PDB file of C-alpha atoms in Angstrom:
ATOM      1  CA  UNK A 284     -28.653  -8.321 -18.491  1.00 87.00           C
ATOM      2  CA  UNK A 285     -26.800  -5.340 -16.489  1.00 95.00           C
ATOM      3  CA  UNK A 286     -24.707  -5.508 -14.102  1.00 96.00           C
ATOM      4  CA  UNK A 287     -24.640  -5.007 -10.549  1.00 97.00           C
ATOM      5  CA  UNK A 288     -22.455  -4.129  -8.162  1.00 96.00           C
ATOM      6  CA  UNK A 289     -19.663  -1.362  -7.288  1.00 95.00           C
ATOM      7  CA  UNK A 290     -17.001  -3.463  -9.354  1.00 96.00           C
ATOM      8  CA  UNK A 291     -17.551  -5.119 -12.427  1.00 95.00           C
ATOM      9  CA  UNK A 292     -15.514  -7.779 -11.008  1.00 96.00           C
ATOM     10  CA  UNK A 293     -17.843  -8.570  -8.119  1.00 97.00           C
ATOM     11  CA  UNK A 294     -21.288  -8.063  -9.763  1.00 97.00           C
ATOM     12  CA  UNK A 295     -24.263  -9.755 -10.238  1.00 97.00           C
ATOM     13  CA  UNK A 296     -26.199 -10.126 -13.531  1.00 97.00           C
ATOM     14  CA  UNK A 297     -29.693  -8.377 -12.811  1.00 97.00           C
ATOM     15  CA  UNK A 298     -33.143  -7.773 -15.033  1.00 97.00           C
ATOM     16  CA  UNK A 299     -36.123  -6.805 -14.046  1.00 95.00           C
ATOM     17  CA  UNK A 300     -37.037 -10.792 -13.621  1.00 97.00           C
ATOM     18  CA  UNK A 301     -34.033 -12.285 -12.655  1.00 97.00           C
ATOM     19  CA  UNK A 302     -30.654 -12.240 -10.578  1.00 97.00           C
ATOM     20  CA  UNK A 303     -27.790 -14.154 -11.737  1.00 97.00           C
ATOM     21  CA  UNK A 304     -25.237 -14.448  -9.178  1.00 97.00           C
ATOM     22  CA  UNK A 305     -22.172 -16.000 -11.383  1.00 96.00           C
ATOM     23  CA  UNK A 306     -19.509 -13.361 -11.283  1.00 96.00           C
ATOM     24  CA  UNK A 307     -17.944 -12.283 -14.314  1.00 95.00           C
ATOM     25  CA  UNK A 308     -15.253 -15.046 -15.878  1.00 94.00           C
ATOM     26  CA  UNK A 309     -12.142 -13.494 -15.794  1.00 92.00           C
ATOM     27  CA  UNK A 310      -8.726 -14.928 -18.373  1.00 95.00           C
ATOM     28  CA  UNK A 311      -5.951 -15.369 -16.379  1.00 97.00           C
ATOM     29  CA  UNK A 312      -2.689 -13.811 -17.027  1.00 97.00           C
ATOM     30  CA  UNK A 313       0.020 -15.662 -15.238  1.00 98.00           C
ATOM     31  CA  UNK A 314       3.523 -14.006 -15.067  1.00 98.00           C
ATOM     32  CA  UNK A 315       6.565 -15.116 -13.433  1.00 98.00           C
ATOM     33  CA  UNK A 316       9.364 -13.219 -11.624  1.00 98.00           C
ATOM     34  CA  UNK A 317      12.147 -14.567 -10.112  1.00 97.00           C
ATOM     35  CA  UNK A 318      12.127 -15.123  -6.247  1.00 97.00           C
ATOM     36  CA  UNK A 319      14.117 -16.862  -3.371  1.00 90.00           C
ATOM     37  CA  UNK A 320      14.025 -19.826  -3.478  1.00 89.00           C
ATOM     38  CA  UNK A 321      11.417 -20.309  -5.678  1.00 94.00           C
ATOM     39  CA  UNK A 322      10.763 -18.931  -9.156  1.00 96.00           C
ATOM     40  CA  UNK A 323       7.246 -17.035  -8.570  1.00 98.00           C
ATOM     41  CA  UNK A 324       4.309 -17.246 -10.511  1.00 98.00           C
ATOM     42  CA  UNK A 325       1.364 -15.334  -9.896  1.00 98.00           C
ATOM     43  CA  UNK A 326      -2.273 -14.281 -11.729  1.00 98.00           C
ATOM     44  CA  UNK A 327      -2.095 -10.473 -12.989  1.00 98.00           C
ATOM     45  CA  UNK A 328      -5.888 -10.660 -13.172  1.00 98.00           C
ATOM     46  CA  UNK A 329      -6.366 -11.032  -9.489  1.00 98.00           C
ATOM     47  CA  UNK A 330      -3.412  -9.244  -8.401  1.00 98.00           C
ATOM     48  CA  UNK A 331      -3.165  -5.426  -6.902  1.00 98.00           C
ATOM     49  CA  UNK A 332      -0.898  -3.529  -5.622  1.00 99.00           C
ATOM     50  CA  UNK A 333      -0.560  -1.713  -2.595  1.00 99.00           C
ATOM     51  CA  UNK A 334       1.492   1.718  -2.219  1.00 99.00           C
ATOM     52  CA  UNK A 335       2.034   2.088   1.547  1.00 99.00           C
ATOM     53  CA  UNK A 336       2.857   5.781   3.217  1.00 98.00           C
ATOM     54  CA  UNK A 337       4.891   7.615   0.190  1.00 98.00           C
ATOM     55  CA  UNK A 338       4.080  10.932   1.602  1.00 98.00           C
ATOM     56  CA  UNK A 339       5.365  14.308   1.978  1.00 97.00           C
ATOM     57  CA  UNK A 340       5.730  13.739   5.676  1.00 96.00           C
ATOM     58  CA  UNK A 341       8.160  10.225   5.612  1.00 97.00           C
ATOM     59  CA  UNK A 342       9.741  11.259   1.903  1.00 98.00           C
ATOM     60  CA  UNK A 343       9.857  14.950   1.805  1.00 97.00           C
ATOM     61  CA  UNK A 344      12.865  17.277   2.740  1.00 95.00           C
ATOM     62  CA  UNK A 345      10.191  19.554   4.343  1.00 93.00           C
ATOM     63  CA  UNK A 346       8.029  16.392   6.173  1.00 94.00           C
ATOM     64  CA  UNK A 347       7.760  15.133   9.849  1.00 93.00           C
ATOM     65  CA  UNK A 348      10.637  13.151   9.504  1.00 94.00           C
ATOM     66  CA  UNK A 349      13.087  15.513   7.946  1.00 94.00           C
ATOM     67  CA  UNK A 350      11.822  17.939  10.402  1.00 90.00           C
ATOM     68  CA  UNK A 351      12.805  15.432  13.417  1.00 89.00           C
ATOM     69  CA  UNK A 352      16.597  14.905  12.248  1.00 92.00           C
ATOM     70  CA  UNK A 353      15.566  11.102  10.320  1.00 95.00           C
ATOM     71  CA  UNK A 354      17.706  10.841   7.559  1.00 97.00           C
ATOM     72  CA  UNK A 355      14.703  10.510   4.449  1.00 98.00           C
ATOM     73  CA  UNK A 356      17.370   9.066   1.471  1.00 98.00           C
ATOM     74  CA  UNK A 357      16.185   5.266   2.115  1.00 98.00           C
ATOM     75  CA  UNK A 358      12.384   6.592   2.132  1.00 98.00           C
ATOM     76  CA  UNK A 359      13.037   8.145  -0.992  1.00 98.00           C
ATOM     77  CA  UNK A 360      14.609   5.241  -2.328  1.00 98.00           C
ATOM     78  CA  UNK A 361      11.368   3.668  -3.724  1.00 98.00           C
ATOM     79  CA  UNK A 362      10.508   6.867  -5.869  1.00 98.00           C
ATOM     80  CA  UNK A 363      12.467   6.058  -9.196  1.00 98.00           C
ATOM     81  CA  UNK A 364      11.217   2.291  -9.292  1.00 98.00           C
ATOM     82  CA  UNK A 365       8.239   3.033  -8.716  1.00 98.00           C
ATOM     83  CA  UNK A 366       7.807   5.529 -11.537  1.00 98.00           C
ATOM     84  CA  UNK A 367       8.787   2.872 -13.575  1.00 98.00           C
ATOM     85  CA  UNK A 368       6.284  -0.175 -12.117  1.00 98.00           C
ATOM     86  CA  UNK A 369       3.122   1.868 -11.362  1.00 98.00           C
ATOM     87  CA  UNK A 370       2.373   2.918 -15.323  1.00 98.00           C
ATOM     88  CA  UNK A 371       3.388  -0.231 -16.825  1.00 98.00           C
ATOM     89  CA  UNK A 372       0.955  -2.245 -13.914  1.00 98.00           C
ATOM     90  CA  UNK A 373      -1.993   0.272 -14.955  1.00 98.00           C
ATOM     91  CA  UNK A 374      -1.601  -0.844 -18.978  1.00 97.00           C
ATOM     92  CA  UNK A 375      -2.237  -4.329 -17.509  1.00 97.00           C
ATOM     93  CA  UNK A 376      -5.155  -3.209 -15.975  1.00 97.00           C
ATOM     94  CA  UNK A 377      -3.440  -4.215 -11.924  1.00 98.00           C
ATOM     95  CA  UNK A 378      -5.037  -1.540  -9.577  1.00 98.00           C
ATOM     96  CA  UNK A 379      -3.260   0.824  -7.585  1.00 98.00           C
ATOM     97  CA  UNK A 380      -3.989   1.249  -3.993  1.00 98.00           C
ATOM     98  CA  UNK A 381      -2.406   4.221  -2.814  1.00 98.00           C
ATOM     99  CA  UNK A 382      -2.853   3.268   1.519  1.00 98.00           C
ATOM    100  CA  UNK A 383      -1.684   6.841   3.098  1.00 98.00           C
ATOM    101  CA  UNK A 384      -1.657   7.653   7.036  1.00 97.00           C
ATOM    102  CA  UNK A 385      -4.813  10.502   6.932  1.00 97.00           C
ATOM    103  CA  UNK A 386      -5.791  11.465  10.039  1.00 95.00           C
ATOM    104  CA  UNK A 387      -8.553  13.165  11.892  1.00 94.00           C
ATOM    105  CA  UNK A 388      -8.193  16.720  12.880  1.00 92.00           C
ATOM    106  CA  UNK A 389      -9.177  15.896  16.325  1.00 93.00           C
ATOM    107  CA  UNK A 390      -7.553  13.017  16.544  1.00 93.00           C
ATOM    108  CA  UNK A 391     -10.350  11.056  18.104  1.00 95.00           C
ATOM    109  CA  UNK A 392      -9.414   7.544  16.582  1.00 92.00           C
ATOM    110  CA  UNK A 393      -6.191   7.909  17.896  1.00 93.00           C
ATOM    111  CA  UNK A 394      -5.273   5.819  21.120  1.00 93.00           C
ATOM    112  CA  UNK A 395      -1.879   7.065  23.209  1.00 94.00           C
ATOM    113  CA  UNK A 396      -0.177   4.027  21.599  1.00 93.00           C
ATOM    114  CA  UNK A 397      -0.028   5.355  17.807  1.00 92.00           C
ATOM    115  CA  UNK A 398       0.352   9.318  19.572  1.00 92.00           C
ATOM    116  CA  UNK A 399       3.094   7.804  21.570  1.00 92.00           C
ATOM    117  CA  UNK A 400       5.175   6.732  17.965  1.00 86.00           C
ATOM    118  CA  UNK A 401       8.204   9.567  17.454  1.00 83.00           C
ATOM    119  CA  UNK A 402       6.669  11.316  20.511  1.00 89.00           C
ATOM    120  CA  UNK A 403       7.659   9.350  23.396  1.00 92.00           C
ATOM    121  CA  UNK A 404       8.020  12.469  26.032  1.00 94.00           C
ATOM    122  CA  UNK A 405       5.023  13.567  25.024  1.00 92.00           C
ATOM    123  CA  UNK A 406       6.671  16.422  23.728  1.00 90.00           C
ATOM    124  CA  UNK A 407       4.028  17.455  21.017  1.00 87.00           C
ATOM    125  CA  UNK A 408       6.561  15.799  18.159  1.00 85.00           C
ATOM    126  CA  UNK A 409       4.338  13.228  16.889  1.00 90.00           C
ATOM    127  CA  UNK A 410       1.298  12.320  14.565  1.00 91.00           C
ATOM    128  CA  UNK A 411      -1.098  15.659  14.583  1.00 89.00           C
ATOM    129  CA  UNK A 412       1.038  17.710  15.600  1.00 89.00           C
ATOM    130  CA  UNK A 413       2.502  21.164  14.335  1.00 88.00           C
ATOM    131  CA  UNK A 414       5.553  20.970  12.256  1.00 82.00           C
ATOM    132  CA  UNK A 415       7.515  23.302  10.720  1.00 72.00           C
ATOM    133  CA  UNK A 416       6.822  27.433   9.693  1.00 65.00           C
ATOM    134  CA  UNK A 417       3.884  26.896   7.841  1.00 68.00           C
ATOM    135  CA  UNK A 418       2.245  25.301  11.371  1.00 71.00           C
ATOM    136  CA  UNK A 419       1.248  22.334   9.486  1.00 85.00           C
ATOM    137  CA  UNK A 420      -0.366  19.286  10.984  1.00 91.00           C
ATOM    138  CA  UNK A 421       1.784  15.566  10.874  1.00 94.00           C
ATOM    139  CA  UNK A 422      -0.274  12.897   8.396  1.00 96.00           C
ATOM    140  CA  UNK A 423      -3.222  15.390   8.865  1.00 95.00           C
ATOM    141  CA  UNK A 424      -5.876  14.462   6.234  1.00 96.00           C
ATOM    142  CA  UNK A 425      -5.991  16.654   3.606  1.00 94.00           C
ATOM    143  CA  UNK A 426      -2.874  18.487   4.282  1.00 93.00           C
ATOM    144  CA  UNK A 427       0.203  18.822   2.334  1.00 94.00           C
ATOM    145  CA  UNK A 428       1.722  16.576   5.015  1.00 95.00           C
ATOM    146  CA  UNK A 429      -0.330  13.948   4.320  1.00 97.00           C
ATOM    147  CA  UNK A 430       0.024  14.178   0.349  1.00 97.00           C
ATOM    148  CA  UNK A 431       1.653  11.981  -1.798  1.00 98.00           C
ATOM    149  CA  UNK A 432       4.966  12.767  -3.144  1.00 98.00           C
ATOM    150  CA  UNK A 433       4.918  15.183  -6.644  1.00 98.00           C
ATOM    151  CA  UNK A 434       7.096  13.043  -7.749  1.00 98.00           C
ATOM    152  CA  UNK A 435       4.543   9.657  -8.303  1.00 98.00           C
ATOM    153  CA  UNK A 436       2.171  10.049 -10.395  1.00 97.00           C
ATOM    154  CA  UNK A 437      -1.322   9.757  -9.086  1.00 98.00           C
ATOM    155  CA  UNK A 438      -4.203   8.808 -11.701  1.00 98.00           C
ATOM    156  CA  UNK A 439      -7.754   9.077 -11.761  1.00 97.00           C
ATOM    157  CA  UNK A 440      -8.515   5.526 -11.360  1.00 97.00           C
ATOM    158  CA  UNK A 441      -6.277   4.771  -8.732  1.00 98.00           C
ATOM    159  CA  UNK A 442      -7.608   3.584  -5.381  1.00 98.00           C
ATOM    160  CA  UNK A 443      -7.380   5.639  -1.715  1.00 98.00           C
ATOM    161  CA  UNK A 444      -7.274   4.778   1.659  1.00 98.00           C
ATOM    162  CA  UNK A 445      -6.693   6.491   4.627  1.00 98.00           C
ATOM    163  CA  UNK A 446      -5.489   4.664   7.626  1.00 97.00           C
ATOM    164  CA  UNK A 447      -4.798   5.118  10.712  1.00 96.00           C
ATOM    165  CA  UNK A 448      -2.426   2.475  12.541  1.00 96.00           C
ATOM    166  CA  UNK A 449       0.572   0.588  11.174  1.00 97.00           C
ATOM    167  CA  UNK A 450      -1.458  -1.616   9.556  1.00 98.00           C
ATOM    168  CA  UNK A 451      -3.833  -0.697   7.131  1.00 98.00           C
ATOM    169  CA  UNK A 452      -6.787  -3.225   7.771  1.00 98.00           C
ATOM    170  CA  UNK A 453      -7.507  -1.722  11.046  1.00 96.00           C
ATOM    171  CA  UNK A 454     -10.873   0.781  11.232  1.00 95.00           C
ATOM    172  CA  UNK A 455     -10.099   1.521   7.371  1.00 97.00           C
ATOM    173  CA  UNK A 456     -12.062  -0.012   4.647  1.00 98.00           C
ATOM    174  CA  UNK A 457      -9.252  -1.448   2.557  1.00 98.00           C
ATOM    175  CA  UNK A 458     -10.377  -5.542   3.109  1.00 98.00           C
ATOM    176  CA  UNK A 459     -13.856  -4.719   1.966  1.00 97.00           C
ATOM    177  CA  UNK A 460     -12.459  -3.079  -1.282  1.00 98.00           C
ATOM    178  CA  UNK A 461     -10.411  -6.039  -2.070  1.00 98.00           C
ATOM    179  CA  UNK A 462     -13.120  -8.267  -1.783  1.00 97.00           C
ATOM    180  CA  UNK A 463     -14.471  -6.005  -4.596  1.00 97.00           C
ATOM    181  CA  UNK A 464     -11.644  -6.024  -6.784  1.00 98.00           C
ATOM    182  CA  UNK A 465     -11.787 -10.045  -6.205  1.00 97.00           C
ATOM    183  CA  UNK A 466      -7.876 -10.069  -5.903  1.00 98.00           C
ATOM    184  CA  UNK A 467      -5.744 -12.765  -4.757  1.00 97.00           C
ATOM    185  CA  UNK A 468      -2.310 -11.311  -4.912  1.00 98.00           C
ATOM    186  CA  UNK A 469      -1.031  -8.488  -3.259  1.00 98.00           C
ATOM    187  CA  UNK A 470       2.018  -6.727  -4.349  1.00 98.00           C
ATOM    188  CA  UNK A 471       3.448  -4.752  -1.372  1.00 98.00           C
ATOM    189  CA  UNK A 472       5.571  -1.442  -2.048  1.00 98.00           C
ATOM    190  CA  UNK A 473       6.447   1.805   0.205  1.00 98.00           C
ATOM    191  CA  UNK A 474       7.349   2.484   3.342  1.00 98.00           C
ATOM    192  CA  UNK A 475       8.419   1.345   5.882  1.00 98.00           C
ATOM    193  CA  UNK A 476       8.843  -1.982   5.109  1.00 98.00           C
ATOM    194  CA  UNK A 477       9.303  -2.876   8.943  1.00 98.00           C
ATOM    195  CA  UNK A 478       6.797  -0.805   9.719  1.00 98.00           C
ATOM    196  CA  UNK A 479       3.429   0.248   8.388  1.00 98.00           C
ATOM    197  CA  UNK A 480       4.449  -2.400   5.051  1.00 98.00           C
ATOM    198  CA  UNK A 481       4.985  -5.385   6.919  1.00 98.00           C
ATOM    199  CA  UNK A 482       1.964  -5.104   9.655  1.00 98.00           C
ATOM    200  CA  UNK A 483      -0.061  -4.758   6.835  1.00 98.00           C
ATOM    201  CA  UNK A 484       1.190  -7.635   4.474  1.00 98.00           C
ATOM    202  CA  UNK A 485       0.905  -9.581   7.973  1.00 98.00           C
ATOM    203  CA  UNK A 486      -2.379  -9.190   8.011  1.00 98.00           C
ATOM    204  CA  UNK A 487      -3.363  -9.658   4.945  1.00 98.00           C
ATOM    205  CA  UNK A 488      -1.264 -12.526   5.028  1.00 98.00           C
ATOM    206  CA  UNK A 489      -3.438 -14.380   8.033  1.00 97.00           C
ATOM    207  CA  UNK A 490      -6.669 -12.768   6.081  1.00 98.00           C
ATOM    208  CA  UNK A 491      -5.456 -15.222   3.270  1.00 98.00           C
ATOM    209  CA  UNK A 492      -3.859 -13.260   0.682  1.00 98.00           C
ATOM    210  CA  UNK A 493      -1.364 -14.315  -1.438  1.00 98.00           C
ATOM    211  CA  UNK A 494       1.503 -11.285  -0.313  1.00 98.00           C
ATOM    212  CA  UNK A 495       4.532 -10.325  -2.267  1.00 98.00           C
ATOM    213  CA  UNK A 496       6.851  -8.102  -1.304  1.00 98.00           C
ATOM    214  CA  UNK A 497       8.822  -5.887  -3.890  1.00 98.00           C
ATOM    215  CA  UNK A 498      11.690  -4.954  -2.378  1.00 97.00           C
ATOM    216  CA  UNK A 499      13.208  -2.552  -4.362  1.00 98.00           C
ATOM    217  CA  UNK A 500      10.105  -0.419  -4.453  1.00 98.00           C
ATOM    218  CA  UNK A 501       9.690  -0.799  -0.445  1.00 98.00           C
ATOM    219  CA  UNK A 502      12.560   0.973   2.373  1.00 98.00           C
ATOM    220  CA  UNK A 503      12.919   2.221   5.573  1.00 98.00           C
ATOM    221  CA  UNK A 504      14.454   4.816   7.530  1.00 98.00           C
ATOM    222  CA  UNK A 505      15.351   2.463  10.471  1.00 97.00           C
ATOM    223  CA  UNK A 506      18.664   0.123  10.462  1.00 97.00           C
ATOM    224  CA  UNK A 507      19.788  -1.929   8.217  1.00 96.00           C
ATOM    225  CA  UNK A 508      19.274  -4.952  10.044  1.00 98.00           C
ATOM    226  CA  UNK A 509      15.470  -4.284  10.419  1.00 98.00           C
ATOM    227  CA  UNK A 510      15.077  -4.466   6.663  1.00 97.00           C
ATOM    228  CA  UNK A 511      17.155  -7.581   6.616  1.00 98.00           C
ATOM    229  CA  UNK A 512      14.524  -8.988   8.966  1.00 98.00           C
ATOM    230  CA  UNK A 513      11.880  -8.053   7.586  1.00 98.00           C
ATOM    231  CA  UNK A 514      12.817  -9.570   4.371  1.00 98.00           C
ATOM    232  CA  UNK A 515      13.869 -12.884   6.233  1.00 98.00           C
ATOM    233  CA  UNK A 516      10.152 -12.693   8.628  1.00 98.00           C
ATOM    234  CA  UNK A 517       7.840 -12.444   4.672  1.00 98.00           C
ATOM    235  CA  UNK A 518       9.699 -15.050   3.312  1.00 97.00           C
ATOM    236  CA  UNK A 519       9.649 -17.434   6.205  1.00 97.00           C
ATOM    237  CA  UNK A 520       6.157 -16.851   7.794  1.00 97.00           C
ATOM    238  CA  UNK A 521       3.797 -14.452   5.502  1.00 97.00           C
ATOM    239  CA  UNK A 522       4.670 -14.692   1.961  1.00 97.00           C
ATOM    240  CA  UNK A 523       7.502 -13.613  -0.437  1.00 98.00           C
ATOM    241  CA  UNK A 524       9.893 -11.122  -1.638  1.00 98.00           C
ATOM    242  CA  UNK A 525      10.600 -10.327  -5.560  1.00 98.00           C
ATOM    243  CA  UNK A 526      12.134  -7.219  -7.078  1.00 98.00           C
ATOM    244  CA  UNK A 527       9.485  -4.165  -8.954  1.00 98.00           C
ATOM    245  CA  UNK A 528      12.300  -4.586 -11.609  1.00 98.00           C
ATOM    246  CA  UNK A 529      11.939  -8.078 -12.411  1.00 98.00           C
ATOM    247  CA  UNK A 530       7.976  -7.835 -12.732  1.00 98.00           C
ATOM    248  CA  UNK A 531       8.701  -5.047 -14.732  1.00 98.00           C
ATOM    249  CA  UNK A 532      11.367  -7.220 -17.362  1.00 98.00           C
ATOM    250  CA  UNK A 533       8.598  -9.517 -17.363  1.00 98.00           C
ATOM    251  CA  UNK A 534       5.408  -7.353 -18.347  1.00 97.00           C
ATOM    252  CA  UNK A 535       7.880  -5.881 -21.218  1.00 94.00           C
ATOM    253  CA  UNK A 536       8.344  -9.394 -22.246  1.00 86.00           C
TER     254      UNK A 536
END
């Protein structure tokens, strides 16, 4: 019997006579890290994670933000754990969704309200526009702007999506590729974590996903007390929070 479908996760068993629509079993692989207040346990065989925004333009000395006078150290601050998690979550067979800002040229799927972000005057400051003396575009797909940091390694099987708002499951196809990976869990990492991290783990939340933060591998560039919120808003309302570190102790284990 072969299989069908664009995962072999979500595929049916098809012959020339039949269709068998029992999905492949899958073993479980529970692992548990510690969380607050609760130690966690979660299935790494229907778990993903979900690497939100680490671009040139938000992490980069030469980026948008730099460019703009934001101080970049906290959105750098991700980079080294995340060297570390990513690999070690690939041996165990987790997929890596890398979900970058990747926007149109003409910027047609743009409403004023995501133009408006870092360009409130109207000023030509913000998403698409020019920045800095190679006249390159902000979160322009395909640019160098847009482009993941050199310093995470991207591989082959890894997962893209562009998006195009703060959250990810808005006019993107990311909720139709989870469905196909047939994933529960979904680790959260990148920044920011107040920002484009947390709309999207709220929605995925109230889609029904099981949503875990990693806050050592997530940061933002805004005040401290935004991250402290945001930490205190997953826990109470849309999921949880656990470290990249202590998932990481535990895979070694």
């Amino acid at each position: 019997m072969r299989r069908l479908g664009s995962t072999y996760a979500n595929s049916w068993g098809a012959t020339e006579n039949s269709i068998s629509l029992l999905r492949p079993e899958r073993k479980p692989k529970p692992i548990s890290v510690p969380s607050a207040p609760q130690t966690l346990t979660f299935d790494l065989a229907r778990t993903a994670i979900i690497v939100i925004d680490m671009q040139n333009d938000f992490c980069h000395s030469d980026g948008w933000l730099a460019s703009i006078g934001v101080d970049i150290a906290a959105a750098r601050r991700p980079i080294k754990p995340l060297q570390t998690l990513l690999p070690i979550l690939r041996e165990h067979d987790v997929p890596v969704v890398w979900l970058n800002w990747g926007n149109r040229r003409d910027k047609l799927n743009l409403p004023p309200s995501v133009l408006h972000v870092y360009d409130p005057a109207g000023e030509d400051k913000g998403i698409g526009s020019p920045v800095g003396a190679a006249d390159r575009k902000v979160l322009e797909d395909g640019s160098w702007n847009a482009a993941i940091v050199d310093e995470l390694d991207v591989e082959a099987e890894d997962i893209h999506v562009s998006k195009y708002r703060m959250s990810g499951f808005w006019d993107t196809p990311l909720e139709g590729i989870l469905r196909n990976l047939r994933v529960d869990t979904l680790l959260f990492a990148g920044v920011n974590s107040d920002q484009c991290v947390l709309s999207t783990l709220t929605d995925a939340g109230c889609l029904g996903y099981d949503c875990i933060l990693l806050n050592d591998c997530a940061a933002t560039t805004s005040p401290e007390f935004c991250e402290q919120a945001t930490i205190y808003n997953v826990r109470q309302c849309y999921g949880f929070v656990a470290t990249g570190s202590d998932l990481v102790k535990a895979l070694r284990k």
